[in-house]
XYZ file of C-alpha atoms in Angstrom:
372
model
C -1.671 -13.482 5.175
C -0.683 -9.851 6.206
C -3.420 -7.502 7.494
C -2.981 -3.736 8.334
C -4.030 -0.260 7.614
C -3.026 2.340 5.173
C -3.605 6.217 5.407
C -3.521 8.931 2.846
C -2.745 11.587 5.645
C -5.774 14.038 5.079
C -6.447 17.089 6.953
C -10.096 17.267 6.667
C -13.024 18.893 8.790
C -15.193 17.007 10.985
C -18.518 17.552 9.203
C -20.266 16.606 12.675
C -18.434 19.405 14.557
C -16.830 21.739 11.913
C -13.350 21.260 13.550
C -10.469 20.801 11.476
C -7.359 19.570 12.894
C -3.980 21.183 12.739
C -1.222 19.736 10.781
C 0.683 18.797 13.965
C -2.510 17.041 15.376
C -3.003 15.245 12.278
C 0.736 14.160 12.151
C 0.740 13.222 15.686
C -2.772 11.146 15.212
C -1.004 9.176 12.227
C 1.719 8.121 14.621
C -0.660 7.074 17.129
C -2.699 4.913 14.648
C 0.408 3.029 13.615
C 1.075 2.210 17.510
C -2.567 1.031 17.734
C -2.402 -1.003 14.826
C 0.743 -2.983 16.406
C -0.994 -3.012 19.789
C -4.369 -4.742 18.170
C -2.013 -7.414 16.524
C -2.000 -6.050 12.921
C 0.895 -6.540 10.784
C 1.259 -3.559 8.518
C 1.122 0.230 8.464
C 1.379 2.332 5.404
C 1.494 6.132 4.773
C 0.855 7.799 1.514
C 3.077 10.744 -0.052
C 1.752 14.099 -0.687
C 3.168 17.329 -1.444
C 0.098 19.637 -1.297
C -2.628 20.401 1.079
C -5.008 19.055 2.578
C -2.439 16.134 3.213
C 0.692 16.042 5.465
C 2.822 13.138 4.583
C 5.416 14.545 2.492
C 8.243 12.913 4.190
C 7.118 9.242 4.507
C 10.495 7.696 5.648
C 10.778 10.212 8.382
C 7.459 9.230 9.888
C 8.138 5.712 9.529
C 11.608 5.910 10.784
C 10.225 7.454 13.969
C 7.382 4.759 14.157
C 9.896 2.154 13.723
C 11.743 3.474 16.973
C 8.469 2.806 19.072
C 7.429 -0.291 17.707
C 8.812 -4.111 17.508
C 6.913 -6.017 14.969
C 5.042 -3.738 12.694
C 6.009 -3.777 8.876
C 6.183 -0.227 7.857
C 5.351 0.573 4.303
C 3.978 3.400 2.032
C 0.630 3.291 0.449
C 2.510 5.399 -2.596
C 6.241 6.453 -2.941
C 6.183 8.635 -5.962
C 8.274 6.968 -8.296
C 7.609 9.445 -11.261
C 8.763 12.593 -9.352
C 11.190 11.464 -6.631
C 14.900 10.845 -7.778
C 15.425 6.977 -7.409
C 18.816 7.618 -6.012
C 16.889 9.290 -3.249
C 14.494 6.638 -2.814
C 17.071 3.961 -2.677
C 19.235 5.428 -0.099
C 16.280 6.708 2.157
C 14.635 3.323 2.216
C 18.040 1.266 2.716
C 18.551 3.606 5.634
C 14.987 2.912 6.875
C 15.619 -0.788 6.487
C 18.644 -0.632 8.781
C 16.944 1.574 11.466
C 13.542 -0.862 11.425
C 15.607 -4.180 11.323
C 14.260 -5.033 8.029
C 10.496 -4.261 8.864
C 10.305 -2.109 5.621
C 8.817 -2.442 2.058
C 7.004 0.075 -0.303
C 4.641 0.735 -2.702
C 5.617 2.747 -5.692
C 3.001 4.488 -7.791
C 2.464 7.902 -9.669
C -0.122 9.528 -7.150
C -3.302 11.358 -8.190
C -2.230 15.067 -8.038
C -1.323 16.273 -11.464
C 0.510 19.530 -10.261
C 3.155 17.394 -8.615
C 4.928 16.708 -12.013
C 5.765 20.212 -12.623
C 6.411 21.171 -9.199
C 9.484 18.728 -9.352
C 10.380 19.346 -12.642
C 8.467 16.553 -14.491
C 6.102 16.278 -17.436
C 2.718 14.606 -16.476
C 2.585 13.352 -19.988
C 5.647 11.074 -19.199
C 4.085 9.492 -16.412
C 4.284 5.976 -17.500
C 7.822 6.538 -19.036
C 9.220 8.139 -16.089
C 7.468 5.218 -13.727
C 9.267 2.557 -16.107
C 12.844 4.224 -16.206
C 12.906 5.592 -12.705
C 12.115 1.952 -11.211
C 14.845 0.367 -13.556
C 17.321 2.590 -12.114
C 16.055 1.879 -8.335
C 16.229 -1.803 -9.153
C 19.887 -1.562 -10.313
C 20.954 0.863 -7.381
C 19.817 -1.806 -4.866
C 21.554 -4.702 -6.544
C 24.741 -3.435 -7.852
C 27.449 -1.911 -5.826
C 28.815 0.303 -8.483
C 26.206 1.699 -11.058
C 26.979 3.412 -14.508
C 23.319 4.933 -16.001
C 22.062 6.987 -18.462
C 18.643 7.513 -19.222
C 16.247 10.091 -20.469
C 14.895 11.851 -17.191
C 17.917 12.397 -15.030
C 21.467 13.411 -15.292
C 23.838 10.245 -16.041
C 25.570 8.046 -13.026
C 29.292 7.050 -13.274
C 30.553 4.749 -10.897
C 27.812 5.538 -8.228
C 27.268 3.677 -5.097
C 24.303 4.370 -3.219
C 24.558 4.227 0.322
C 23.521 2.641 2.676
C 23.656 -0.734 0.898
C 20.520 -2.611 1.591
C 20.363 -4.600 4.892
C 21.776 -7.995 4.563
C 22.531 -7.492 0.768
C 18.580 -7.815 0.103
C 16.481 -4.640 -1.045
C 12.977 -3.804 0.526
C 10.083 -5.766 -1.126
C 8.417 -3.699 -3.808
C 4.679 -3.327 -4.521
C 3.747 -1.527 -7.700
C 0.451 -0.130 -7.044
C -2.200 1.062 -9.685
C -5.857 2.035 -10.018
C -5.882 1.922 -13.631
C -2.692 1.114 -15.547
C -1.927 -2.072 -17.334
C 1.325 -1.075 -17.782
C 2.194 -1.028 -14.143
C 0.772 -4.659 -13.905
C 3.084 -5.257 -16.475
C 5.867 -3.695 -14.747
C 5.451 -5.617 -11.619
C 5.248 -8.928 -13.273
C 8.289 -8.401 -15.334
C 10.337 -7.867 -12.094
C 8.540 -10.605 -10.120
C 7.506 -7.776 -7.640
C 4.205 -7.491 -5.814
C 1.062 -5.789 -7.361
C -1.123 -3.844 -5.383
C -4.871 -2.981 -6.515
C -6.348 -0.021 -4.732
C -9.627 -1.794 -4.739
C -11.347 1.091 -3.188
C -13.156 3.639 -5.743
C -14.140 1.511 -8.450
C -16.133 -1.748 -9.043
C -14.140 -5.022 -8.347
C -14.605 -5.904 -12.002
C -12.162 -3.246 -12.936
C -9.337 -4.583 -10.433
C -10.238 -7.970 -11.347
C -8.724 -7.536 -14.568
C -5.684 -5.700 -13.806
C -4.890 -8.601 -11.326
C -5.759 -11.426 -13.669
C -3.255 -9.539 -16.090
C -0.349 -9.201 -13.642
C -0.867 -12.920 -12.612
C -0.670 -14.137 -16.467
C 2.487 -11.998 -17.164
C 4.292 -12.949 -13.808
C 4.056 -16.850 -14.860
C 4.969 -15.499 -18.286
C 8.113 -14.107 -17.188
C 9.091 -17.422 -15.318
C 8.804 -16.314 -11.638
C 6.356 -18.936 -10.815
C 2.801 -19.914 -11.372
C -0.096 -17.184 -11.794
C -1.168 -18.479 -8.283
C 2.147 -17.657 -6.801
C 2.368 -14.076 -7.920
C 2.093 -11.728 -4.875
C -0.980 -9.359 -4.845
C -2.257 -6.862 -2.284
C -5.869 -5.167 -2.093
C -7.006 -2.263 -0.570
C -10.360 -1.917 1.622
C -12.354 0.474 3.359
C -14.596 -0.204 6.441
C -16.469 1.576 9.251
C -17.911 -0.506 11.952
C -20.102 -0.560 14.751
C -21.907 -3.574 16.547
C -25.112 -2.572 14.797
C -24.873 -2.005 11.086
C -27.808 0.748 11.497
C -25.451 2.346 14.004
C -22.672 2.167 11.582
C -24.373 3.602 8.710
C -25.971 6.749 10.948
C -22.602 7.425 12.141
C -20.491 7.366 8.930
C -22.956 8.803 6.839
C -22.024 12.641 7.126
C -18.276 11.743 6.896
C -19.018 9.811 3.659
C -21.426 12.600 2.448
C -18.650 15.440 2.678
C -15.402 13.318 2.141
C -13.092 15.182 -0.214
C -12.689 12.421 -2.640
C -16.199 10.966 -3.227
C -18.386 13.053 -1.043
C -21.279 14.708 -2.982
C -21.557 11.906 -5.539
C -23.145 8.445 -5.267
C -24.944 7.962 -2.172
C -23.392 5.715 0.606
C -25.779 2.823 -0.212
C -24.743 2.804 -3.952
C -20.898 3.167 -3.119
C -21.146 -0.009 -0.582
C -23.182 -1.708 -3.409
C -20.631 -1.172 -6.278
C -17.286 -0.939 -4.489
C -15.681 -2.666 -1.903
C -16.542 -0.115 1.051
C -18.269 -1.775 3.927
C -20.391 0.049 6.440
C -21.937 -2.327 9.124
C -21.206 -4.684 11.873
C -18.008 -6.695 12.230
C -19.523 -9.613 10.835
C -20.568 -7.767 7.653
C -16.875 -6.742 7.336
C -15.802 -10.151 7.446
C -18.347 -11.664 5.086
C -17.699 -9.025 2.610
C -13.655 -9.257 2.808
C -14.014 -12.951 2.599
C -15.485 -12.416 -1.209
C -12.214 -10.845 -2.262
C -10.607 -14.383 -2.480
C -13.427 -15.407 -4.797
C -12.718 -12.474 -7.108
C -9.026 -12.381 -6.895
C -7.662 -15.559 -5.808
C -5.621 -16.293 -2.801
C -3.617 -12.939 -2.009
C -1.055 -11.783 0.429
C -1.772 -8.609 1.906
C -5.105 -6.760 2.914
C -4.985 -3.067 3.927
C -7.748 -1.004 5.143
C -8.341 2.457 4.798
C -9.712 3.787 8.215
C -8.828 7.452 9.199
C -9.867 9.655 6.456
C -12.906 12.018 5.925
C -12.386 14.003 9.184
C -13.052 11.086 11.276
C -11.654 11.983 15.052
C -8.728 10.210 16.229
C -10.837 8.601 19.092
C -13.281 7.077 16.695
C -10.339 5.480 14.483
C -8.839 3.790 17.648
C -12.024 2.380 18.324
C -12.266 1.216 14.685
C -8.988 -0.434 15.174
C -9.909 -2.111 18.362
C -12.776 -3.773 16.669
C -10.742 -4.755 13.577
C -8.094 -6.265 15.536
C -10.265 -8.058 18.139
C -13.451 -9.304 16.253
C -12.382 -9.066 12.457
C -8.662 -9.989 11.639
C -8.523 -13.033 13.737
C -11.625 -14.609 11.826
C -10.065 -13.455 8.483
C -6.957 -15.036 9.204
C -8.425 -18.292 9.889
C -10.868 -18.296 7.223
C -8.135 -17.065 4.627
C -5.922 -19.778 5.717
C -8.476 -22.610 5.534
C -7.989 -24.243 2.260
C -5.100 -22.077 1.041
C -2.989 -24.023 -1.175
C 0.446 -24.804 0.060
C 2.092 -23.347 -2.908
C 0.901 -19.934 -2.462
C 3.421 -17.696 -0.706
C 3.248 -15.859 2.402
C 3.048 -12.222 2.608
C 6.563 -10.959 2.090
C 8.980 -10.329 5.033
C 12.827 -9.471 5.106
C 13.368 -12.922 6.498
C 11.650 -14.547 3.634
C 13.355 -12.302 1.201
C 16.738 -13.206 2.696
C 15.917 -16.860 2.722
C 14.721 -16.797 -0.933
C 17.966 -15.198 -1.842
C 19.951 -17.862 -0.220
C 17.866 -20.396 -1.655
C 18.078 -19.324 -5.191
C 22.015 -18.867 -4.672
C 21.812 -22.505 -3.799
C 19.729 -24.055 -6.338
C 19.690 -21.600 -9.315
C 15.904 -21.134 -9.862
C 13.342 -18.706 -8.673
C 11.761 -19.036 -5.185
C 8.269 -17.186 -4.774
C 8.660 -13.852 -2.747
C 6.894 -14.874 0.203
C 7.972 -18.565 0.505
C 9.122 -19.256 4.147
C 12.638 -20.254 4.762
């Protein structure tokens, strides 16, 4: 199982000091957080994509390429790549290039984002969000798997005898997650292609996400990719920790109360009771995260949001120390205990290459995370 962090790259005023970091400071902080993630033994760093204030990660592959040059083991991913407003040709080429630079330590999560105005900024119609996601990914999927592509669809100019360059590393495209907060069509899309499905699992009660994950697992099996238990699932989470839970609540409360997304809404206590947010001791984080398996079954990737709402870099790095030293080692051990052998591991480039070779030799699908 893979553990990591994801960021949305918000530039938010620290409510305890009134200080707002510059865009430059926030970008450099995101890099420092990624490097710290590898240092403390995490597996994945994922960045969002936004094209509006107060967010800075407008060019995820630029940032991930820089981080790739400064890391050796960390899987570099996205917490959203906008499949609706980016040109699939550009996604195909950018992420294939990143694959080569990072030695295969790359995957990506496709999504539609949560900023409505981004659609007209890029010449798209928000009312076509789902059809755009479906058609654009169909083209992206083909670009990575065919050397020469002829294409005609509704939303972009036709392609004639087009080859995207560079070709994917080892002839194997990056693993794709389809992320969704609310759309069953995206769970269906992930299942159809045999890709991964990532449930945000932050802002809504778990019952909502359970329905999406169950739909994905059922349809994954329907399309012949394996059993429901072999479907590749990722979950989000959100934590803030101190040695004593009272200290964690006291320190995090002003950040929660003023957070751009959920501030001035439900109380911290209501939110932690009704959503996966955990504010407390490391043991409380362990206990609550382990309940995710009861709700969603065995899964492959757990990402935590830890650097938002104006939290200073020093605090985030402290949180990563706690996560890497006290929480993740226990989670690895506990999630591994009793995990059925047929449940695939988290996807890696090496596993995907082995899967491709096995399918070429046997002619039958192999689960995406299966070891060589």
